[in-house]
mmCIF file of C-alpha atoms in Angstrom:
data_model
loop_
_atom_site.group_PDB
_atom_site.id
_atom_site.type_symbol
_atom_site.label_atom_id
_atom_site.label_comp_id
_atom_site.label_asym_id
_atom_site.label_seq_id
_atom_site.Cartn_x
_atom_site.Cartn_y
_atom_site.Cartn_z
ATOM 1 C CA UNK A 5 23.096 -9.348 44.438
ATOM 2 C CA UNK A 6 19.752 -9.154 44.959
ATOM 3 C CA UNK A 7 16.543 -7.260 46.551
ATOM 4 C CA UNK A 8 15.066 -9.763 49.572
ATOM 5 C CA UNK A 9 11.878 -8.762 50.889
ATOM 6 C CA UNK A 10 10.435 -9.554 54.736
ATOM 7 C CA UNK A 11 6.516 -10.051 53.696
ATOM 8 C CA UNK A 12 4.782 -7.454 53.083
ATOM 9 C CA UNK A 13 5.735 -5.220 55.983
ATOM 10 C CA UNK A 14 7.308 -1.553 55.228
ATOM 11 C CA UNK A 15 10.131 -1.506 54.553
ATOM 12 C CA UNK A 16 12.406 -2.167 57.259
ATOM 13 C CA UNK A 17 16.275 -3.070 56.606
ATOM 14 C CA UNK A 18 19.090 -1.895 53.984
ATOM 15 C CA UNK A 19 21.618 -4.762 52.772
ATOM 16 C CA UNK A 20 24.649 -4.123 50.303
ATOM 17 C CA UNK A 21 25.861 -7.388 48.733
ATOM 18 C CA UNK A 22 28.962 -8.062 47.316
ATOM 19 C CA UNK A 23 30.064 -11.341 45.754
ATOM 20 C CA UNK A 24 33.022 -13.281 46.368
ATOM 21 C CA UNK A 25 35.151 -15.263 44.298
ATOM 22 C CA UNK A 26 34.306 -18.589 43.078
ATOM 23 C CA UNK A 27 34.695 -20.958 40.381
ATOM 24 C CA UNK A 28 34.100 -19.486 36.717
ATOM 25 C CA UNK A 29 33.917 -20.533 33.248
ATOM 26 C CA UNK A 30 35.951 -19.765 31.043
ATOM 27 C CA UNK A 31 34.081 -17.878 28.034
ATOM 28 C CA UNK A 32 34.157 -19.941 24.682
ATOM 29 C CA UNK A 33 32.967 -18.082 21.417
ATOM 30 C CA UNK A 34 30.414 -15.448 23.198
ATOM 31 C CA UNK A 35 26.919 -16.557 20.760
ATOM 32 C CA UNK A 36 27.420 -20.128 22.223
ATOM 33 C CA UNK A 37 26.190 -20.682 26.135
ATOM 34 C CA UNK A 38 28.396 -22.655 28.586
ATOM 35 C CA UNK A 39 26.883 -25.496 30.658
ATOM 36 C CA UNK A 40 25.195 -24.011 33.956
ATOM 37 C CA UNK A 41 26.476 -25.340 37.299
ATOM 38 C CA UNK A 42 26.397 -24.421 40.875
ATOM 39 C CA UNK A 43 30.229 -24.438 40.376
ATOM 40 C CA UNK A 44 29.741 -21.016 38.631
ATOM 41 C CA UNK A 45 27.199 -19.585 40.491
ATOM 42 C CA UNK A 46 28.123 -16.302 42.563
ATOM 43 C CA UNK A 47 27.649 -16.222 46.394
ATOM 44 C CA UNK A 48 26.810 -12.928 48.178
ATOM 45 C CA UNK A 49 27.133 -12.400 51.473
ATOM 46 C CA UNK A 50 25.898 -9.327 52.678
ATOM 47 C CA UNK A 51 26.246 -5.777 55.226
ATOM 48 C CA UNK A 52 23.219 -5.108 56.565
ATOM 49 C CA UNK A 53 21.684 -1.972 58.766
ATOM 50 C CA UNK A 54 18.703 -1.140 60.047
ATOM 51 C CA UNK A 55 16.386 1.591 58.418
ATOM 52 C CA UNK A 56 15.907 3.443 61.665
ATOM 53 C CA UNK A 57 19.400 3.307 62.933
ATOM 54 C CA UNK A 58 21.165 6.236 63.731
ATOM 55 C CA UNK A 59 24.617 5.455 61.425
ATOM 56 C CA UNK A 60 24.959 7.074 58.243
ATOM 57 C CA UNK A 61 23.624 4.425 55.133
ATOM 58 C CA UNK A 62 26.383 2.605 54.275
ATOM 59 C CA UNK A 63 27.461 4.527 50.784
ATOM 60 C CA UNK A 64 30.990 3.606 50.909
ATOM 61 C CA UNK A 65 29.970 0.348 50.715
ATOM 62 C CA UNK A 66 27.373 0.317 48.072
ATOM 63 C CA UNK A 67 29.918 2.895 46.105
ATOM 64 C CA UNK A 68 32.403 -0.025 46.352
ATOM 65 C CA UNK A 69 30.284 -2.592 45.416
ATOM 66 C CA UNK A 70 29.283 -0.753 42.146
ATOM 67 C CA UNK A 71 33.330 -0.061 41.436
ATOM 68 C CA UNK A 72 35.105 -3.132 41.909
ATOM 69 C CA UNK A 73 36.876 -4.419 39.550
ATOM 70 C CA UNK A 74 35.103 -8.008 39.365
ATOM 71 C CA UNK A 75 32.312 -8.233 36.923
ATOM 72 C CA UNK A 76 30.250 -10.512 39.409
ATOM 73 C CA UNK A 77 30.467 -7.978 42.866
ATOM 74 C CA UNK A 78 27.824 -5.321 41.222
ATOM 75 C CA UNK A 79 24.888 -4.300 43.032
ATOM 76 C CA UNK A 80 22.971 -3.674 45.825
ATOM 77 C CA UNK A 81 20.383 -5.560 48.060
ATOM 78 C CA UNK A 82 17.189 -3.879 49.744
ATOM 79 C CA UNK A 83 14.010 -5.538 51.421
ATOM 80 C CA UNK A 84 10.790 -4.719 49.813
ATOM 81 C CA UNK A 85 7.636 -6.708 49.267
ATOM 82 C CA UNK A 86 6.609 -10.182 48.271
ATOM 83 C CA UNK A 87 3.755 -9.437 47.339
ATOM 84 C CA UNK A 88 4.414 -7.088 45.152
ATOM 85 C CA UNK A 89 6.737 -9.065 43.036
ATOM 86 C CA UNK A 90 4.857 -11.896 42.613
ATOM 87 C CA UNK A 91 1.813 -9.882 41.075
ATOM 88 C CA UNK A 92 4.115 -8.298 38.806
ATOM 89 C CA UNK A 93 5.621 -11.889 37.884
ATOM 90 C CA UNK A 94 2.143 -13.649 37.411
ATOM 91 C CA UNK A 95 0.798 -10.212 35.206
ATOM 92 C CA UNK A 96 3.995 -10.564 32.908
ATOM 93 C CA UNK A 97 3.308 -14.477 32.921
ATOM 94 C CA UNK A 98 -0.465 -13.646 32.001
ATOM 95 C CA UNK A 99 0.485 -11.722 29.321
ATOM 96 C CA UNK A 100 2.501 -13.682 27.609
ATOM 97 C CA UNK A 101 -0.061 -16.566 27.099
ATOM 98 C CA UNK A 102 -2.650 -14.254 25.682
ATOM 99 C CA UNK A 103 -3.281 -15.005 21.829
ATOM 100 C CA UNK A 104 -0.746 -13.896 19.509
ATOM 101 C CA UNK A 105 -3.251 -11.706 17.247
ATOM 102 C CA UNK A 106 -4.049 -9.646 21.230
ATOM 103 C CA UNK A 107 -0.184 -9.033 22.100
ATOM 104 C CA UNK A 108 0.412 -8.198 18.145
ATOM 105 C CA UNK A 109 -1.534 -5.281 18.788
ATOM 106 C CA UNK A 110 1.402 -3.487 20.155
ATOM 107 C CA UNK A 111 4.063 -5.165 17.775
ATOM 108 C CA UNK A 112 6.232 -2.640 16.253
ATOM 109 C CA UNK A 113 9.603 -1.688 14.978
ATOM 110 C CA UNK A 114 9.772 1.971 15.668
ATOM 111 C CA UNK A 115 11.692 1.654 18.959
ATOM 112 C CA UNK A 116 10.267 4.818 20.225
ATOM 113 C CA UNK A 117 6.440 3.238 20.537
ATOM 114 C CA UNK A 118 5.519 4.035 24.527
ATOM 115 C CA UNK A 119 4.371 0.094 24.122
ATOM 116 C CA UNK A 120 6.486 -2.212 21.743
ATOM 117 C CA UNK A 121 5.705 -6.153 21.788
ATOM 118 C CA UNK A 122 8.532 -8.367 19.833
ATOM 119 C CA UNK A 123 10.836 -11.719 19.404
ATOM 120 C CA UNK A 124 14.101 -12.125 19.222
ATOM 121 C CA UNK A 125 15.409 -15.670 18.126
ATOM 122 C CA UNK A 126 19.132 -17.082 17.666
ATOM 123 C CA UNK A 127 17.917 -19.194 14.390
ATOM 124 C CA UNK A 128 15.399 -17.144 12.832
ATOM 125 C CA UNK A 129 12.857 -19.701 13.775
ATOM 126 C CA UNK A 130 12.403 -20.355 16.940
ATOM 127 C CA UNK A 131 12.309 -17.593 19.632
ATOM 128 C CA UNK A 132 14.440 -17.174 22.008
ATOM 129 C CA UNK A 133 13.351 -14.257 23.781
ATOM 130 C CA UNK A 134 9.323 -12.071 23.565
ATOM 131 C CA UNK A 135 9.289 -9.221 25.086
ATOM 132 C CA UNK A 136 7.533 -6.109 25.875
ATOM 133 C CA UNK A 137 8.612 -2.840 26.368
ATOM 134 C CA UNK A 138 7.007 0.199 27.964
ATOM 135 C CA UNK A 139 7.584 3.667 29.791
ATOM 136 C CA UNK A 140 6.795 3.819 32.739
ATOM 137 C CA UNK A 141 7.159 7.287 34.863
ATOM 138 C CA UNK A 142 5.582 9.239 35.178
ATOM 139 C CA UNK A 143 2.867 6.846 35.492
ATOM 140 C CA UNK A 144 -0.211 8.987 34.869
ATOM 141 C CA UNK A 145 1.411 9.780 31.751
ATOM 142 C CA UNK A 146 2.380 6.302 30.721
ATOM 143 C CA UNK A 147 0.319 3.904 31.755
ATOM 144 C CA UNK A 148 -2.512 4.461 29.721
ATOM 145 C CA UNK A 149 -0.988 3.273 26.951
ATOM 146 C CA UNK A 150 -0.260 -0.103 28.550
ATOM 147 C CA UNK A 151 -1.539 -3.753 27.920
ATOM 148 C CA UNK A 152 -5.440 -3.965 29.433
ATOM 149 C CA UNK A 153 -5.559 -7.385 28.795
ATOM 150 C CA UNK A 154 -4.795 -8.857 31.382
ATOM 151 C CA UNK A 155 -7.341 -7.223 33.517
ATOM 152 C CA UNK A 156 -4.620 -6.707 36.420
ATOM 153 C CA UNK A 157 -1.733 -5.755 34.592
ATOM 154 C CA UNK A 158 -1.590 -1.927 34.829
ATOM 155 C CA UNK A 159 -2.163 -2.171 38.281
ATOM 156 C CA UNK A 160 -0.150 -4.678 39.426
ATOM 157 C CA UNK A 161 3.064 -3.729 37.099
ATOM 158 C CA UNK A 162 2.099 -0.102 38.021
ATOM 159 C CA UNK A 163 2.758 -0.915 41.526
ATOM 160 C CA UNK A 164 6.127 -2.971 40.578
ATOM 161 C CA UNK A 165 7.565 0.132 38.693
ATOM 162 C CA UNK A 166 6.809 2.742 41.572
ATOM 163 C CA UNK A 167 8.301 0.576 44.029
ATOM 164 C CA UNK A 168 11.555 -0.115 41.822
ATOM 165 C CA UNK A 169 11.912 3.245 40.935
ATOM 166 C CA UNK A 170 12.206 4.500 44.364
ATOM 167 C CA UNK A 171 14.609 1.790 45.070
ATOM 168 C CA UNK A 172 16.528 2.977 42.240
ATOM 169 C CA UNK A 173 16.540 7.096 43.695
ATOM 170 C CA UNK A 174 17.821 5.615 46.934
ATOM 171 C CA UNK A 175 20.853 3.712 45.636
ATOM 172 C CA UNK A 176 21.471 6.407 43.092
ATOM 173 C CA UNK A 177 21.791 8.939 46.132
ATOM 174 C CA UNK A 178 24.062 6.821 48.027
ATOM 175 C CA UNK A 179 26.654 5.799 45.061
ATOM 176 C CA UNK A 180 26.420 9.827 43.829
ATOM 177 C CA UNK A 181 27.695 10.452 47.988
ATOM 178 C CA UNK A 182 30.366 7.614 47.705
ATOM 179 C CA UNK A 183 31.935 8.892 44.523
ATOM 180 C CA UNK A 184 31.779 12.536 46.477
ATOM 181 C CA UNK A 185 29.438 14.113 44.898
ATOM 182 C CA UNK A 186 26.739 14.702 46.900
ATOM 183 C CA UNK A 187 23.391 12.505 46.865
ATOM 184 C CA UNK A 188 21.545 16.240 45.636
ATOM 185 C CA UNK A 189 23.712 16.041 43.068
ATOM 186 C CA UNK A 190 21.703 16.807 39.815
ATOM 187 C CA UNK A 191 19.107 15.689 41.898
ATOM 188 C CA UNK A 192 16.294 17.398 39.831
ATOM 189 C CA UNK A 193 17.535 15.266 36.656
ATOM 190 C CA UNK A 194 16.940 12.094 38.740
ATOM 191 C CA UNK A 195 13.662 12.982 39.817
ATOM 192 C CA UNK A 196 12.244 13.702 36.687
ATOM 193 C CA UNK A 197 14.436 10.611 35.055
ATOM 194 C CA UNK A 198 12.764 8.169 32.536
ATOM 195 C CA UNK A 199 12.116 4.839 33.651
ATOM 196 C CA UNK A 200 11.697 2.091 31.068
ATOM 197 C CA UNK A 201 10.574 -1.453 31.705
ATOM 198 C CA UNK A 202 11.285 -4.494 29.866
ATOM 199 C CA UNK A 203 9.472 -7.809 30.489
ATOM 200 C CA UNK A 204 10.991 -10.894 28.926
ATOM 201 C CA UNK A 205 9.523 -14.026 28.742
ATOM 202 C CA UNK A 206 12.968 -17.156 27.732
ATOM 203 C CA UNK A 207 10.963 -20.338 26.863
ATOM 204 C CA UNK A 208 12.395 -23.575 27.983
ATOM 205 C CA UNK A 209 15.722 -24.646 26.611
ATOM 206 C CA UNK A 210 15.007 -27.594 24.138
ATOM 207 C CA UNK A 211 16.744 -30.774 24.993
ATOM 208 C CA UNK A 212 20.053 -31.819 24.276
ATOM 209 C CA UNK A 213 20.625 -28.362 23.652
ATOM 210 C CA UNK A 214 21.963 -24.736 24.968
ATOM 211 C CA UNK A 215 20.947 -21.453 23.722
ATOM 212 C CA UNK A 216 22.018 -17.835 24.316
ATOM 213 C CA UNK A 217 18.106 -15.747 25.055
ATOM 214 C CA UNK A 218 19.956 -12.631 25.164
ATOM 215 C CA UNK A 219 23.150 -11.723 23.883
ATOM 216 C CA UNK A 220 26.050 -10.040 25.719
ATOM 217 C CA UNK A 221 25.331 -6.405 26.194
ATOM 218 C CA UNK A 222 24.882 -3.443 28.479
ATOM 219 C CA UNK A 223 22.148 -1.068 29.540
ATOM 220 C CA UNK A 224 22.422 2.491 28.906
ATOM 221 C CA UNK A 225 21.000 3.582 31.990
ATOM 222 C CA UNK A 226 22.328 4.538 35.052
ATOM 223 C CA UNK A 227 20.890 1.400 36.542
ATOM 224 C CA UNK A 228 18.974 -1.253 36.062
ATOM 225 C CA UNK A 229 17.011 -3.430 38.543
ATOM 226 C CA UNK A 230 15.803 -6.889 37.610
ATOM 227 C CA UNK A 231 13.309 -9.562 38.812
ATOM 228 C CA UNK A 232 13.160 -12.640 37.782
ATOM 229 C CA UNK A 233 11.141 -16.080 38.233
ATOM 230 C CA UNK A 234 14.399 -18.346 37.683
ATOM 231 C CA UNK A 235 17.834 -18.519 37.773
ATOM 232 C CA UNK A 236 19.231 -17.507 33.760
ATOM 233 C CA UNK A 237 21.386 -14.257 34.328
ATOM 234 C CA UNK A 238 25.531 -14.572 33.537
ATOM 235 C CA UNK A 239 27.467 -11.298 34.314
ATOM 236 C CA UNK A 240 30.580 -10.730 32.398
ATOM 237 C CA UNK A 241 34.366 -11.220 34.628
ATOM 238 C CA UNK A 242 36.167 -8.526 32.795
ATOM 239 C CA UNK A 243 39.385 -9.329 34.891
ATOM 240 C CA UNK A 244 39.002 -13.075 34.089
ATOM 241 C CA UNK A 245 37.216 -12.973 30.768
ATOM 242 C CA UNK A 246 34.325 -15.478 32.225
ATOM 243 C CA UNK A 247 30.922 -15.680 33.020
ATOM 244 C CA UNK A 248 29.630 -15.962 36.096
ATOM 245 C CA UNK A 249 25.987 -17.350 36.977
ATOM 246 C CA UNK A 250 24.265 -15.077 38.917
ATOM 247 C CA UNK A 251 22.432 -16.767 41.493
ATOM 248 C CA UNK A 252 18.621 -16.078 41.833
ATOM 249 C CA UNK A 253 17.296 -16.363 45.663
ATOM 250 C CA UNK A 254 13.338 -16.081 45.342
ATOM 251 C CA UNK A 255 12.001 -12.415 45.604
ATOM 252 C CA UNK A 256 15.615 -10.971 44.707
ATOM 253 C CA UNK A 257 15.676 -8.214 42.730
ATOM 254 C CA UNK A 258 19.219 -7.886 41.209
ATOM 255 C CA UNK A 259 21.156 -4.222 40.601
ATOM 256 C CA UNK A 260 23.344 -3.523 37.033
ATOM 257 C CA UNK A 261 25.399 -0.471 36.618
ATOM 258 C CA UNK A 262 24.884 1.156 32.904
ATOM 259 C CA UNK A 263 26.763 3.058 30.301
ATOM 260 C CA UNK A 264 24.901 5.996 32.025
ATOM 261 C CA UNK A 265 26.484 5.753 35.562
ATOM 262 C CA UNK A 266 30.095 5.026 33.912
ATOM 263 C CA UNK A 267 30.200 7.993 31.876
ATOM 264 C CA UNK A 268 29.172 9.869 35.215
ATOM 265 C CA UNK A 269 31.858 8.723 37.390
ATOM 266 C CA UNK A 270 34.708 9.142 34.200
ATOM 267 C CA UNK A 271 34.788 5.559 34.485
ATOM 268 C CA UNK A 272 35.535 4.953 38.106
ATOM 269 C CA UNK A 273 32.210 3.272 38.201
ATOM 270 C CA UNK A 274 32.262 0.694 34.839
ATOM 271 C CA UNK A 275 29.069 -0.606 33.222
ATOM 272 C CA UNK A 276 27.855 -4.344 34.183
ATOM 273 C CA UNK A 277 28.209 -6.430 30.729
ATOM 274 C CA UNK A 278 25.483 -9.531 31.060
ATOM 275 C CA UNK A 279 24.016 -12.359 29.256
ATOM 276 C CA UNK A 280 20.437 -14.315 29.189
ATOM 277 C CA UNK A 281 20.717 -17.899 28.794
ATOM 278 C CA UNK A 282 17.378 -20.343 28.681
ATOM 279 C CA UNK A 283 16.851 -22.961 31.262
ATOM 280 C CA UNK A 284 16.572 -26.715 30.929
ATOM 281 C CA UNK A 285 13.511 -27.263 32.991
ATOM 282 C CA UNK A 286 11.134 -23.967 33.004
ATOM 283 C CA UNK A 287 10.169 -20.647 31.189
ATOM 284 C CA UNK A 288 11.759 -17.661 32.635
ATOM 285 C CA UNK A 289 9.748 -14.476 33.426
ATOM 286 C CA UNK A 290 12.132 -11.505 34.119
ATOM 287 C CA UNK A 291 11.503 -7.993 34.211
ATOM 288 C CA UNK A 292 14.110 -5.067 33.938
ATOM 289 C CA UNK A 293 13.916 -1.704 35.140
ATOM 290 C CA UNK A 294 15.985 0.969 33.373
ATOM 291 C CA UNK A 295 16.453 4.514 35.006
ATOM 292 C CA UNK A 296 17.992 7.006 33.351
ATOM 293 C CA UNK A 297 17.681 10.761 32.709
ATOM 294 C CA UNK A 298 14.892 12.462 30.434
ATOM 295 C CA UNK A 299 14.924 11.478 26.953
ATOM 296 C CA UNK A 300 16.693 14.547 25.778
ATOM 297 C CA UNK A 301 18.197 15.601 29.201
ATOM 298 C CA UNK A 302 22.214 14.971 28.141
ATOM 299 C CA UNK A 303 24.338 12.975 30.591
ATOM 300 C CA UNK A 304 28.238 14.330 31.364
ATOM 301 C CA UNK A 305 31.218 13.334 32.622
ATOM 302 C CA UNK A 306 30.840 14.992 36.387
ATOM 303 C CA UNK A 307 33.513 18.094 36.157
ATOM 304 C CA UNK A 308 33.942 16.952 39.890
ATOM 305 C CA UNK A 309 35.601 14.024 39.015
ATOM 306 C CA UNK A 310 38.055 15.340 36.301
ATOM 307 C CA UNK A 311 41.461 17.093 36.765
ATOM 308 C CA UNK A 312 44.841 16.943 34.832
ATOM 309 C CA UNK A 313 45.877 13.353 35.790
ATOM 310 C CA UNK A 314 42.018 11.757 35.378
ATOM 311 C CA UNK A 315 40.969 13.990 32.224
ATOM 312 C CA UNK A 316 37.298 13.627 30.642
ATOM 313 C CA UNK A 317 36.945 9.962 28.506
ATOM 314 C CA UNK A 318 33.440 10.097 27.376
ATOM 315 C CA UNK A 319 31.223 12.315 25.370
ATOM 316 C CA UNK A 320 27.755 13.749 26.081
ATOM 317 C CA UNK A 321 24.302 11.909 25.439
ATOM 318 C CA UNK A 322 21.419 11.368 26.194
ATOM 319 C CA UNK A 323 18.730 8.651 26.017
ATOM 320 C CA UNK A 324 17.003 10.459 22.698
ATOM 321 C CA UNK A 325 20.665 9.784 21.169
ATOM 322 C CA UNK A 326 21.305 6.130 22.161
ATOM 323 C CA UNK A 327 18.080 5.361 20.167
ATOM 324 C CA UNK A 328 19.227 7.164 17.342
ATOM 325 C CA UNK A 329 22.203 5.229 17.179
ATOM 326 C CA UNK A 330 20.580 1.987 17.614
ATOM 327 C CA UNK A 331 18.224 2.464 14.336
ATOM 328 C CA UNK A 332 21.448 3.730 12.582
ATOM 329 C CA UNK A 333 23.169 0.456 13.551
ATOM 330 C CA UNK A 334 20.477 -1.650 12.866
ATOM 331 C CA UNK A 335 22.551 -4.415 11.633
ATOM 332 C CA UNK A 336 24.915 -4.089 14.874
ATOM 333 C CA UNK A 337 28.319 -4.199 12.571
ATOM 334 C CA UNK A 338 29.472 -1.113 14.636
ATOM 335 C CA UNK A 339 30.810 -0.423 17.877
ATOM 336 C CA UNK A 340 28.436 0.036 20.982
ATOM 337 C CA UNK A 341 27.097 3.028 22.179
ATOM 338 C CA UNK A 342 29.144 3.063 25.312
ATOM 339 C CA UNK A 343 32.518 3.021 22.869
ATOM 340 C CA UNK A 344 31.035 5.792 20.220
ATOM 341 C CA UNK A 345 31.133 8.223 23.427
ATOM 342 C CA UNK A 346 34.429 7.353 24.693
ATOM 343 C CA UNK A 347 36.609 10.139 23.680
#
């Protein structure tokens, strides 16, 4: 799914994709990437409505979208701004060329740094994955801790992040009214929610070869709203065990549920497990928006959604603890988060 803006207009339409079936591929050993193909790519017609219409928004639908059982039918579609996107795109791009000894400024392993610049790599040689990682609401609280190099960057991934995270308020109110809770539910939480972003830069994929940029996983979040320059996103079949290639229209930005919004719903709504794979024939720029609640604000099963015959399956948590428990399992040998809170 994916967010498709009209220019640079206001905003003026709501879509909810869903994605229908289509050839997969079947998952081999998960480190080791399957070939990429149009054959596996997932198509996504769409509902649309306009903003001004007198109808109800369409939470059913984008509740339904977020619970079926197919891996590949997650997520929502809105239209926003070009303009906006691409900035945010060519800042993250800048960034990423600057000299190493100017991003290694904010290079850390203390995963609670406001600003933390790293690799990843599959070999221990070359990278597979930099990133950079920052807070970024509220803000005026945030952003001065941010890159200044290059000389647009705050403002133009300041810009990206407010306009995400009011995306991400929207679609949270309508799935909260679909599962029949009310979109004011815990609406205070919401609005003073942490948002982190994540900006990835895959190089090209070498020759001859495939590689894995990032491994399988899930966000913790409630949800997470990506942009990227080029198609490398897989999301995770469960019914099928396969991956399926997510296709990437220009300007879309694409909608994952996280361990957050599962452990919400008591599992009627289940967290989107996805891959990163590098491309044959460019760099990929992607940039991931994580909302959650406040770093110490615990998350609950919804008592709404719990009686004798559906009883409570997950713990308590909150963002403070799912960083706790990823220093403590450093060398990832234990279970994930997600299953440490399933009771």
């Amino acid at each position: 799914s994916g967010l498709v803006p009209s220019g640079d207009r206001t905003v003026q339409h709501r879509r909810v994709a869903t994605t229908q079936p289509s050839p997969v591929r079947k998952i081999s050993a998960l480190p080791t990437p399957l070939a990429t193909s149009a054959a596996g790519a997932c198509s996504t017609p769409s509902i649309s409505c306009h903003r001004r219409c007198s109808s109800p928004p369409p939470c059913s639908l984008i509740t339904g979208a977020c619970c079926c059982w197919r891996g590949d039918k997650r997520g929502c579609c809105l239209f926003s701004s070009q303009s906006v996107m691409d900035r945010a795109v060519e800042a993250a791009s800048e960034f990423f060329k600057l000299p190493s000894e100017t991003k290694q400024e904010f290079a850390s392993d203390d995963i609670r740094r406001p600003v933390r610049y790293g690799t990843s790599s599959k070999d221990g040689t070359r990278p597979s994955r930099t990133f950079l990682k920052h807070y970024a609401h509220p803000l005026s609280e945030w952003m001065k801790y941010w890159p200044e190099k290059p000389p647009t960057y705050r403002e133009d991934m300041g810009k990206f992040s407010a306009g995400v995270r009011r995306v991400a308020l929207e679609l949270m109110e309508a799935i909260l009214e679909g599962l029949g809770l009310g979109k004011h539910y815990q609406h205070e939480e919401f609005e003073n929610g942490l948002q982190l972003l994540q900006v990835n830069c895959y190089p090209k994929e070498p020759e001859g070869e495939s590689a894995i940029g990032l491994a399988p996983h899930s966000d913790h979040g409630f949800l997470t709203i990506l942009l990227a320059s080029c198609p490398g996103l897989e999301v995770l079949d469960r019914s099928s065990d396969t991956w399926r290639v997510v296709q990437q229209p220009r300007h879309a930005l694409h909608v994952h549920v996280g361990d957050c919004m599962e452990v919400l719903s008591n599992g009627r709504v289940k967290t989107a497990v996805h891959r990163a794979v590098l491309n044959h024939g460019e760099a990929r720029i992607s940039m991931a928006s994580i909302h959650s609640f406040a770093m110490h604000e615990k998350v609950s099963v919804a008592k709404e959604l719990v009686d004798e015959q559906d009883p409570e399956k997950y713990k308590e948590s909150s963002f403070s603890d799912f960083l706790d428990y990823l220093m403590s399992n450093a060398d990832k040998k234990r279970m994930s988060f997600l299953e440490s809170l399933r009771t």
